[in-house]
Short mmCIF file of N, CA and C in Angstrom, two decimals:
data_model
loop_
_atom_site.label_atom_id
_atom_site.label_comp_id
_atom_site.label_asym_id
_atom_site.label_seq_id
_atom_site.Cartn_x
_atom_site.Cartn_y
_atom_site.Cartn_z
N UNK X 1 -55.69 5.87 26.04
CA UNK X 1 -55.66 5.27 27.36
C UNK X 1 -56.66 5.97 28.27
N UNK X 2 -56.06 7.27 28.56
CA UNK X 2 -57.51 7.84 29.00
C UNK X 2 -56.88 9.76 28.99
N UNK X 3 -58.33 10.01 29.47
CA UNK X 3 -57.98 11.90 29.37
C UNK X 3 -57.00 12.42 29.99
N UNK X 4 -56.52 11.61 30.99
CA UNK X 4 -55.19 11.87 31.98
C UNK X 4 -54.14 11.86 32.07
N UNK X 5 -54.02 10.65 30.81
CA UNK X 5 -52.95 10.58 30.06
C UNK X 5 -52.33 11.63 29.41
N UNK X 6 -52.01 12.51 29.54
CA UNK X 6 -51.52 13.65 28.21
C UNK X 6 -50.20 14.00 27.69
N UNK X 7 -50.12 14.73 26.60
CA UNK X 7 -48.61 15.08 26.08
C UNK X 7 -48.17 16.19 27.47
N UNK X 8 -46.83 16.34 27.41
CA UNK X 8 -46.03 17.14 27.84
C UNK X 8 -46.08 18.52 27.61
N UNK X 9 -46.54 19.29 26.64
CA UNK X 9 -47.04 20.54 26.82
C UNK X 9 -48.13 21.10 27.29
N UNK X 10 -49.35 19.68 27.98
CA UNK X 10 -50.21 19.97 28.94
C UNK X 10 -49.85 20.84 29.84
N UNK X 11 -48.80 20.21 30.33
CA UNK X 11 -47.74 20.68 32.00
C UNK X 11 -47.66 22.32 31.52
N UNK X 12 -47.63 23.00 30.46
CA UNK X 12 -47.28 24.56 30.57
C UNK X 12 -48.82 25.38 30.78
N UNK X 13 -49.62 24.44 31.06
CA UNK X 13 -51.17 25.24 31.53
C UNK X 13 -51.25 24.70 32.98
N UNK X 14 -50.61 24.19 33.58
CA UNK X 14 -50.76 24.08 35.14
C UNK X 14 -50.48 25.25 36.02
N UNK X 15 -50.85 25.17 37.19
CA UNK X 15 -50.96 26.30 37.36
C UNK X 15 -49.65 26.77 38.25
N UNK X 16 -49.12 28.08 38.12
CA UNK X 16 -47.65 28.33 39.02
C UNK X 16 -47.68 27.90 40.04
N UNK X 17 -46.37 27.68 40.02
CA UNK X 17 -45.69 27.41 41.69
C UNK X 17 -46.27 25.89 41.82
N UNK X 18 -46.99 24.96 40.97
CA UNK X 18 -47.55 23.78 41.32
C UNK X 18 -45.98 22.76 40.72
N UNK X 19 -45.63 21.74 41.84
CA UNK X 19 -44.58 20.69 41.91
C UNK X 19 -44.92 19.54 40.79
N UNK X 20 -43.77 18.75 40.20
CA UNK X 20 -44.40 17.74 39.23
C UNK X 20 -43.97 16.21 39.92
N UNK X 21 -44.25 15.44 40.10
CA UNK X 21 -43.45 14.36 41.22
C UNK X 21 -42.77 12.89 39.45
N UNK X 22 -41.56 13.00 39.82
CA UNK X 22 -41.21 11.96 38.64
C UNK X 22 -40.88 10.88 39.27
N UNK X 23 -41.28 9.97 38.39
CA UNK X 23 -41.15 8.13 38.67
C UNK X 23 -40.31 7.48 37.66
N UNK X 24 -39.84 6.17 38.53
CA UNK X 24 -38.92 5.86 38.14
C UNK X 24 -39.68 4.27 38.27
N UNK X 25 -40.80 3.31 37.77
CA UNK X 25 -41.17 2.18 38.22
C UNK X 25 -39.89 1.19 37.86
N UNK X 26 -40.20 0.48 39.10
CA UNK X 26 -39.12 -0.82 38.99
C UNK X 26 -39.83 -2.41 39.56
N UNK X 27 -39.47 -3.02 39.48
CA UNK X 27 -40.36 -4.67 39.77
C UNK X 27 -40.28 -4.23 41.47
N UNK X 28 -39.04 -3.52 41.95
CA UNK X 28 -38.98 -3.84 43.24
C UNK X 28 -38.51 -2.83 43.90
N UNK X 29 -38.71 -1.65 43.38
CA UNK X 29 -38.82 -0.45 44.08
C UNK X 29 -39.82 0.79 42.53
N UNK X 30 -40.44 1.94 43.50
CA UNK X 30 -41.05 3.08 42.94
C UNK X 30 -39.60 4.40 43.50
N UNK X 31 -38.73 4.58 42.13
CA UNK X 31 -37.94 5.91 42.48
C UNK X 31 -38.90 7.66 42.26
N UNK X 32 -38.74 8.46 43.67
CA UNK X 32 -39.27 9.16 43.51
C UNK X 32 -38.51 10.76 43.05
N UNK X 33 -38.63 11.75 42.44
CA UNK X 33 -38.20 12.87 42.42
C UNK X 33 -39.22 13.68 42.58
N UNK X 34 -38.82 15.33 42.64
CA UNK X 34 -39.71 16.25 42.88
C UNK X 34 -39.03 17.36 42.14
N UNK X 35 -39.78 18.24 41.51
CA UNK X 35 -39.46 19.85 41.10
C UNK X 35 -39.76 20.47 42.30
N UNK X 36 -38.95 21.48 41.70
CA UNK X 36 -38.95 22.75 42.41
C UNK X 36 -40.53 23.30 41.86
N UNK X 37 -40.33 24.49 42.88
CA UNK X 37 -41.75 25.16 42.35
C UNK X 37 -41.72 26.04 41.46
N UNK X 38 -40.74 26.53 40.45
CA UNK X 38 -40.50 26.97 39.16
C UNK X 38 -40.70 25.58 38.17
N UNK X 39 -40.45 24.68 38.33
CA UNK X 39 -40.61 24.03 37.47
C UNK X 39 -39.02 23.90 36.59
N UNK X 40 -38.19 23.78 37.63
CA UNK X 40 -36.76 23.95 36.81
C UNK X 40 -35.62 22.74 37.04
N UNK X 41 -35.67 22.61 38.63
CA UNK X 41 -34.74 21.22 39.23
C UNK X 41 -35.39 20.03 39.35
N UNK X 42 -34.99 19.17 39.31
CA UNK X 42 -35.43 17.60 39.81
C UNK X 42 -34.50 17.42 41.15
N UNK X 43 -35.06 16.83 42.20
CA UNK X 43 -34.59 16.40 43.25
C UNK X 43 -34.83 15.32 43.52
N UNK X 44 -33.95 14.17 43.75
CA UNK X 44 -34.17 12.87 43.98
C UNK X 44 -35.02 13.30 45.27
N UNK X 45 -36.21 12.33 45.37
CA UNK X 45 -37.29 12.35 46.84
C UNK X 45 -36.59 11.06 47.39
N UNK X 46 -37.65 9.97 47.19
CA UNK X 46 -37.62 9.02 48.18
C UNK X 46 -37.65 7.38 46.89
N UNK X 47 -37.68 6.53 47.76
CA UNK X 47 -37.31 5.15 47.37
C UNK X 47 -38.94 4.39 47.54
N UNK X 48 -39.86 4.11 47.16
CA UNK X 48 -41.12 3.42 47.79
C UNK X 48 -40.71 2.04 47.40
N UNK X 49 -40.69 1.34 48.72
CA UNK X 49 -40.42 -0.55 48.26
C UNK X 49 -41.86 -0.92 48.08
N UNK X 50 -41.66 -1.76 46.82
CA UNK X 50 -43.14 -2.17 46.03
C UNK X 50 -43.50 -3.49 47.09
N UNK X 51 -45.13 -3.24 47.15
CA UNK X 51 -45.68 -4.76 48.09
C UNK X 51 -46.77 -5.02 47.19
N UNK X 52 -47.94 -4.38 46.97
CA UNK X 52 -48.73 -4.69 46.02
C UNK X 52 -49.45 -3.20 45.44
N UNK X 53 -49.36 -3.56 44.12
CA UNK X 53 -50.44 -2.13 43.64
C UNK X 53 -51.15 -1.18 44.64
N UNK X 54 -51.90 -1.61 45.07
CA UNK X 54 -53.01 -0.78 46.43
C UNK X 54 -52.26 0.29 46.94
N UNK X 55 -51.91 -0.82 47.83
CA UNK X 55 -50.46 0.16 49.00
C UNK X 55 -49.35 1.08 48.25
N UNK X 56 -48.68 0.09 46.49
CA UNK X 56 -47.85 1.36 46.40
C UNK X 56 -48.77 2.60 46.10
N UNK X 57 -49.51 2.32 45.47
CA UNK X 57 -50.56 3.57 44.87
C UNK X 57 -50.89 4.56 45.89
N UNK X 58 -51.33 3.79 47.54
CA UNK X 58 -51.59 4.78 48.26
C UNK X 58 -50.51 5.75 49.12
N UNK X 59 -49.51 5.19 48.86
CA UNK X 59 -48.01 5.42 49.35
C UNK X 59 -47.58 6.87 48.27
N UNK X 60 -47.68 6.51 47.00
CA UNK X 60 -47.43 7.34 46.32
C UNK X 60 -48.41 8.72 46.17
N UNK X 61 -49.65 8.70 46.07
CA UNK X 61 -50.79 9.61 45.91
C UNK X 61 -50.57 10.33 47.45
N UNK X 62 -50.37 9.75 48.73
CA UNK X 62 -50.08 10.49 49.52
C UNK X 62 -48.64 11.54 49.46
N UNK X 63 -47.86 11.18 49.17
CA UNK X 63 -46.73 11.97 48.85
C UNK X 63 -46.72 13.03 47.86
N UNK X 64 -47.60 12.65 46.98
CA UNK X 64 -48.21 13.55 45.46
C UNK X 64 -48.82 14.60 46.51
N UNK X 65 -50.20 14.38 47.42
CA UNK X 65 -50.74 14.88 48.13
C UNK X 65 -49.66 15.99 48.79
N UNK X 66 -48.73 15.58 49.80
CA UNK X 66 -48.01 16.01 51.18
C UNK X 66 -46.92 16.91 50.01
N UNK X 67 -47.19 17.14 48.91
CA UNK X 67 -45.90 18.10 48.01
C UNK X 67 -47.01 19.28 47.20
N UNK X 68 -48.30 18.91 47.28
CA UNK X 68 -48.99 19.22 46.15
C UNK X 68 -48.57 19.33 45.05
N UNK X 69 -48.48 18.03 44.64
CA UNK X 69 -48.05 17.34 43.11
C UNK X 69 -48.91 18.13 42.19
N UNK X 70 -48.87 19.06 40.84
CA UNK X 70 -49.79 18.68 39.96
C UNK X 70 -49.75 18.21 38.77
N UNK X 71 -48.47 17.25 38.22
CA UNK X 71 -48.52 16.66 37.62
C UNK X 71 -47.72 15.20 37.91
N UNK X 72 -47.85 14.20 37.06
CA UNK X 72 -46.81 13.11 37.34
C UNK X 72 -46.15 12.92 35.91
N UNK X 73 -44.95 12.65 36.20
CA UNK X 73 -43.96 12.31 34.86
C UNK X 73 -43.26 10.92 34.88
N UNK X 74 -44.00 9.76 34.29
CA UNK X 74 -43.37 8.19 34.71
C UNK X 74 -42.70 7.96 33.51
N UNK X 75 -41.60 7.62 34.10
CA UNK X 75 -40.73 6.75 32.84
C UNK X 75 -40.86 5.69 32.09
N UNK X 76 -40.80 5.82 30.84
CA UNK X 76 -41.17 4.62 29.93
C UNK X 76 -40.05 3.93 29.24
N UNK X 77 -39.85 2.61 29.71
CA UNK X 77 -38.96 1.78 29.44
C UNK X 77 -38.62 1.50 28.18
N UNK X 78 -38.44 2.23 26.71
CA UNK X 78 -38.23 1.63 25.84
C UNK X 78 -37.12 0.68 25.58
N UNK X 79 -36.99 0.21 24.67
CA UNK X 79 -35.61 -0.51 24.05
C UNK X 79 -35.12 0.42 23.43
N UNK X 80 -33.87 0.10 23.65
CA UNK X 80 -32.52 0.78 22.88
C UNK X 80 -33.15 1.53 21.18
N UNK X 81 -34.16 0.56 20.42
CA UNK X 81 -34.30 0.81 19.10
C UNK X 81 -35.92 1.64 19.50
N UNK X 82 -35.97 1.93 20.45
CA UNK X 82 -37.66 2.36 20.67
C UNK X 82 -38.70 1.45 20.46
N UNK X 83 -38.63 0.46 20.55
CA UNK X 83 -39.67 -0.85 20.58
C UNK X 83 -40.20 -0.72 22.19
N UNK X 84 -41.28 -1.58 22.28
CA UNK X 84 -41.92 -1.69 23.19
C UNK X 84 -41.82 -3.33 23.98
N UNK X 85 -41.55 -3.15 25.03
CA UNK X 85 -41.45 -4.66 25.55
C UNK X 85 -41.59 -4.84 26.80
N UNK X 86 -41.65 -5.87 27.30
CA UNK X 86 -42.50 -6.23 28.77
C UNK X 86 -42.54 -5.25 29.80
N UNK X 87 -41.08 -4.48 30.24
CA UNK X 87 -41.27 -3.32 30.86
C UNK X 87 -41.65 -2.24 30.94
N UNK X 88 -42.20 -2.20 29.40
CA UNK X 88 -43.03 -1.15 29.08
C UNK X 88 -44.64 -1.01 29.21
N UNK X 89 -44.91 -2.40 28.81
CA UNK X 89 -46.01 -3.03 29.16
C UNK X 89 -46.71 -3.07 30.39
N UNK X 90 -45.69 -3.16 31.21
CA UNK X 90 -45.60 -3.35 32.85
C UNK X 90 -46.46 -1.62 33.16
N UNK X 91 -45.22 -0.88 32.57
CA UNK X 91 -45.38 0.57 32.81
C UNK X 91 -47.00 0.98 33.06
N UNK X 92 -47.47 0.70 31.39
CA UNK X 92 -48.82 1.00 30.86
C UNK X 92 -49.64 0.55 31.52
N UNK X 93 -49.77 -1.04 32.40
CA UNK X 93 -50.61 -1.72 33.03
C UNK X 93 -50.33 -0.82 34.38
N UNK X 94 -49.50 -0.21 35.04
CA UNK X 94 -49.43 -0.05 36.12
C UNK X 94 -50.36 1.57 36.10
N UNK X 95 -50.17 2.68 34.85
CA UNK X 95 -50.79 3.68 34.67
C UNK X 95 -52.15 3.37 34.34
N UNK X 96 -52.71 2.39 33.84
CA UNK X 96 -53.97 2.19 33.70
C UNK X 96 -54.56 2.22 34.73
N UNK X 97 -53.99 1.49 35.63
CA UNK X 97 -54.74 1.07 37.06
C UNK X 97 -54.45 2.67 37.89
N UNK X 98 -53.80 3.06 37.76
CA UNK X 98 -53.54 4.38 38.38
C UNK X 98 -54.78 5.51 37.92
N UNK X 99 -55.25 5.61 36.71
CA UNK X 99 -55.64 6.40 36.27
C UNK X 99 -57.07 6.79 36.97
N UNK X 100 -57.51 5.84 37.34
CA UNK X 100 -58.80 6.12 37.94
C UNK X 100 -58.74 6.56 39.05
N UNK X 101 -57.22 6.45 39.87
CA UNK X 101 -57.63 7.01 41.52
C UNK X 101 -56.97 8.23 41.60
N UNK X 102 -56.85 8.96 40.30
CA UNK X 102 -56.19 10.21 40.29
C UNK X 102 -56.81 11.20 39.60
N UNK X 103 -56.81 12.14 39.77
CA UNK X 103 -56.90 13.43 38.62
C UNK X 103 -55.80 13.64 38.27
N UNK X 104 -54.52 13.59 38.67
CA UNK X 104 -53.70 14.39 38.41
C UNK X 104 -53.14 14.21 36.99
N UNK X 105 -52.72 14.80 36.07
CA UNK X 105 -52.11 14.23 34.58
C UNK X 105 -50.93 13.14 34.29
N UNK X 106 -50.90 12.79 34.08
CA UNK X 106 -49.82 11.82 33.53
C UNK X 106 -49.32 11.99 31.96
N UNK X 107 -48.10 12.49 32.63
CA UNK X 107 -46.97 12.02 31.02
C UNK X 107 -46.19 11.04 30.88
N UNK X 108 -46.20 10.50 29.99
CA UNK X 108 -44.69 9.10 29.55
C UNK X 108 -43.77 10.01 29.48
N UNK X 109 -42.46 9.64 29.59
CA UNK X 109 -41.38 10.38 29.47
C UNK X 109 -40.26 9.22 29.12
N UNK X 110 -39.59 9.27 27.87
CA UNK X 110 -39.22 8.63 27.54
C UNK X 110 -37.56 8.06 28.42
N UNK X 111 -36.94 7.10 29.36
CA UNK X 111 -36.35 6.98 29.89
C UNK X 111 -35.04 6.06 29.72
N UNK X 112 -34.83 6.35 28.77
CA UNK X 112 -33.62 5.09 28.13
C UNK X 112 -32.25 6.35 28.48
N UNK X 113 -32.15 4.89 29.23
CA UNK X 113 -29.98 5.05 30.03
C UNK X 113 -30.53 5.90 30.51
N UNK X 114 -31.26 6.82 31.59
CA UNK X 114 -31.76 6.98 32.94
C UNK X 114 -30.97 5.87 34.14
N UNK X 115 -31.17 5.02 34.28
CA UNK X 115 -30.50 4.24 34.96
C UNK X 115 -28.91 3.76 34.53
N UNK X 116 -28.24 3.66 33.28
CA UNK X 116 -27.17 3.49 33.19
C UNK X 116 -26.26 4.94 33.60
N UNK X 117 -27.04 5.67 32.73
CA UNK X 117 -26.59 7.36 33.56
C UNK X 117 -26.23 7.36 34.80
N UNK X 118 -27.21 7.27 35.82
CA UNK X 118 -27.01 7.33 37.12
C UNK X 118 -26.08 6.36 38.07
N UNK X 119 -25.77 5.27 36.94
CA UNK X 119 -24.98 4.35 37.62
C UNK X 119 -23.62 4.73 37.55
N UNK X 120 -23.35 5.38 36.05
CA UNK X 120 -21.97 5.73 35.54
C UNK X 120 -22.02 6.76 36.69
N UNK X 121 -22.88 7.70 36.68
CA UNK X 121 -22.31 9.10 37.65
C UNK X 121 -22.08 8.75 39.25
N UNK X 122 -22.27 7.52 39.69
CA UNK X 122 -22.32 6.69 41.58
C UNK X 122 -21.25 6.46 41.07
N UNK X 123 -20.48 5.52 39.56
CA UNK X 123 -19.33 4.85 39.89
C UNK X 123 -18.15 5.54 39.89
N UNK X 124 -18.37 6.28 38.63
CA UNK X 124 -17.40 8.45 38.55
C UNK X 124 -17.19 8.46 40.44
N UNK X 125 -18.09 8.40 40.90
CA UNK X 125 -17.98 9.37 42.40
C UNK X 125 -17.81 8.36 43.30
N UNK X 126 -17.66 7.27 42.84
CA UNK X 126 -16.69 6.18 43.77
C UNK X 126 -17.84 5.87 45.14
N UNK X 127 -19.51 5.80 44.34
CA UNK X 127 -20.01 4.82 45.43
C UNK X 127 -19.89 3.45 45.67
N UNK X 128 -20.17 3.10 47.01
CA UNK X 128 -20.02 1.57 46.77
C UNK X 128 -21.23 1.13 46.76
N UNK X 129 -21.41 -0.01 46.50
CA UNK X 129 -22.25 -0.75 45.72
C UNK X 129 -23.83 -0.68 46.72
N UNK X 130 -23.43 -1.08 48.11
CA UNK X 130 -24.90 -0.30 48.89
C UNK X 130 -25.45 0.73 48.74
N UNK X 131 -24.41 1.80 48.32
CA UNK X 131 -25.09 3.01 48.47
C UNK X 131 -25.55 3.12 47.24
N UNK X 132 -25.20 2.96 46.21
CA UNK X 132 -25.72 3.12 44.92
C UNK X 132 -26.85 2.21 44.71
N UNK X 133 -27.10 1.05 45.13
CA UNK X 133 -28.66 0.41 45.11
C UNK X 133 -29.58 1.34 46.34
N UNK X 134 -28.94 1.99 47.07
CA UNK X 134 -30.02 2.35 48.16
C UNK X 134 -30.40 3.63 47.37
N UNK X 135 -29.81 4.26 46.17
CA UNK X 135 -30.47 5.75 45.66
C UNK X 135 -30.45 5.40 44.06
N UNK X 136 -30.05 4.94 43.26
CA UNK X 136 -30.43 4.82 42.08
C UNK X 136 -31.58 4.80 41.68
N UNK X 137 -32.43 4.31 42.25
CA UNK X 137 -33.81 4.96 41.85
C UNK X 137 -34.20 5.25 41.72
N UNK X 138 -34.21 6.75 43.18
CA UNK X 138 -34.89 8.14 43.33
C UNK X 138 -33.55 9.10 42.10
N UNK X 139 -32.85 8.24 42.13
CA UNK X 139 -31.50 9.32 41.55
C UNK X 139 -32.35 9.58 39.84
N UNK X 140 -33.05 8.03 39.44
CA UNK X 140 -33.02 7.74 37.95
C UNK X 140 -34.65 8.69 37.87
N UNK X 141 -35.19 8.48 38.41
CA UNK X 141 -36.60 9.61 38.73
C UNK X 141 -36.51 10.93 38.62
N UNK X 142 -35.21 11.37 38.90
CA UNK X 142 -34.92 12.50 38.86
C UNK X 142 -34.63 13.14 37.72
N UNK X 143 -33.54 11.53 37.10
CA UNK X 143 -33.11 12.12 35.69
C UNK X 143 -34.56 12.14 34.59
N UNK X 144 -34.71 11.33 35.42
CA UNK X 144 -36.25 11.20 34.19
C UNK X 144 -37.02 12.67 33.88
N UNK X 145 -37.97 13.42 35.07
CA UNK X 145 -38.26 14.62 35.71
C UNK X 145 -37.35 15.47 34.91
N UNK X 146 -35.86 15.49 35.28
CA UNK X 146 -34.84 16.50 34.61
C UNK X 146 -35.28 16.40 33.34
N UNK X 147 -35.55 15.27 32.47
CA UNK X 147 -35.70 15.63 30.97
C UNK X 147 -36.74 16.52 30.66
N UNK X 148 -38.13 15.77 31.22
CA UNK X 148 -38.96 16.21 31.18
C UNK X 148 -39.07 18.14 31.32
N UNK X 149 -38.01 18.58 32.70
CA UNK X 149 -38.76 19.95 32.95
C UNK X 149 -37.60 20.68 31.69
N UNK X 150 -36.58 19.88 31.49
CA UNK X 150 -35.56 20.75 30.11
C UNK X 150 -36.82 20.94 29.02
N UNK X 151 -37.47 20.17 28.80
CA UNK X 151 -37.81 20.17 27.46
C UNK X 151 -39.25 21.09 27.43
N UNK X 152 -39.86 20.99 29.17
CA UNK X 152 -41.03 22.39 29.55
C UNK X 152 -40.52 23.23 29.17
N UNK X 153 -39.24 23.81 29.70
CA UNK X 153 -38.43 25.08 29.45
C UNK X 153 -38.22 25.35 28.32
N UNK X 154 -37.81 24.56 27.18
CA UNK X 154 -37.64 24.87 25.33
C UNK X 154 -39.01 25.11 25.09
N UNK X 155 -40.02 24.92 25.35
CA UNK X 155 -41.34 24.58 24.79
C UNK X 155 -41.70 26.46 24.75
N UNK X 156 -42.47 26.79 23.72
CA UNK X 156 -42.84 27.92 23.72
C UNK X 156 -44.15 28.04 24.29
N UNK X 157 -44.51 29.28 25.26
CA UNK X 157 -46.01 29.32 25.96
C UNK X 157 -46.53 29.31 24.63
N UNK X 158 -47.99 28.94 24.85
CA UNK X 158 -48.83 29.50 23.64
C UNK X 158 -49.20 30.89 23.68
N UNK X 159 -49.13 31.19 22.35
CA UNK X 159 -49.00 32.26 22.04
C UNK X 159 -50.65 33.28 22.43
N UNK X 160 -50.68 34.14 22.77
CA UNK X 160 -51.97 34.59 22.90
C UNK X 160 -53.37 34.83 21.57
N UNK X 161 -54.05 34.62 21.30
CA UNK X 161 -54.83 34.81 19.99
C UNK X 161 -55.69 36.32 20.13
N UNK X 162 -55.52 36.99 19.25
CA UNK X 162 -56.39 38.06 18.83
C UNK X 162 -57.62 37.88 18.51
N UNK X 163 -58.25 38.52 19.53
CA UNK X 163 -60.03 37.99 18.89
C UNK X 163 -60.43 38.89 17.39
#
């Protein structure tokens, strides 16, 4: 896709204390999260209501900006069996177009029941139904992000080489 695209153990050569911003794309909202500056919590951010590519893009890159983002972690819609299908598609078309107005890296992060998760844990805690469409998004961004920085944390630094 392109150089920006990268695996997930990119993210352990970034540089400290730098934030990772996780996405959550939806037809009709962008869910946002944020790390900490260890690189350890996900925090649901914000909700971006989608109008057209342009605007969300510049909506989002400013917020990347106003956190100093240095990486992004977007969720990838598989199917239940790991197949690929329109929302995934969606995904890829939406990172393509992204790729050029960014430096910043991009990882897929695989996001299945991210959103059923977050719904079970609103209905556990007895939201009602507004409130749980007004944060499920940024909530499911988060979980997304959460996988992502668990699995930074298992990852071993590279090891140093002996000249």
């Amino acid at each position: 896709m392109s150089s920006n695209v990268v695996p997930l153990e990119t993210f352990l050569g970034l540089p400290d204390h730098a934030r990772l911003l996780g996405l959550d794309l939806g037809t009709k909202t962008i869910g946002l999260a944020l790390s900490d500056v260890e690189r350890q919590i996900a925090t649901p951010l914000e909700t971006i209501k989608r109008v057209k590519f342009g605007v969300d893009v510049a909506a989002l890159l400013k917020i990347a900006d106003k956190y100093q983002v240095a990486g992004l972690v977007i969720g990838l819609p598989l199917n239940m069996d790991g197949s690929e299908g329109p929302r995934v598609q969606s995904t890829r078309a939406f990172v393509r177009n992204l790729v050029p107005l960014t430096p910043l890296p991009i990882v897929f992060w695989d996001e299945r029941m991210s959103t059923m998760a977050v719904t079970r844990t609103l209905l556990d805690a007895d939201a009602s139904r507004a409130k749980r469409a007004s944060v499920v998004d940024k909530m499911a961004a988060a979980y997304i992000l959460q996988g992502a920085l668990d699995r930074l944390m298992r990852m071993p630094p590279d090891e140093p080489t002996e000249d």
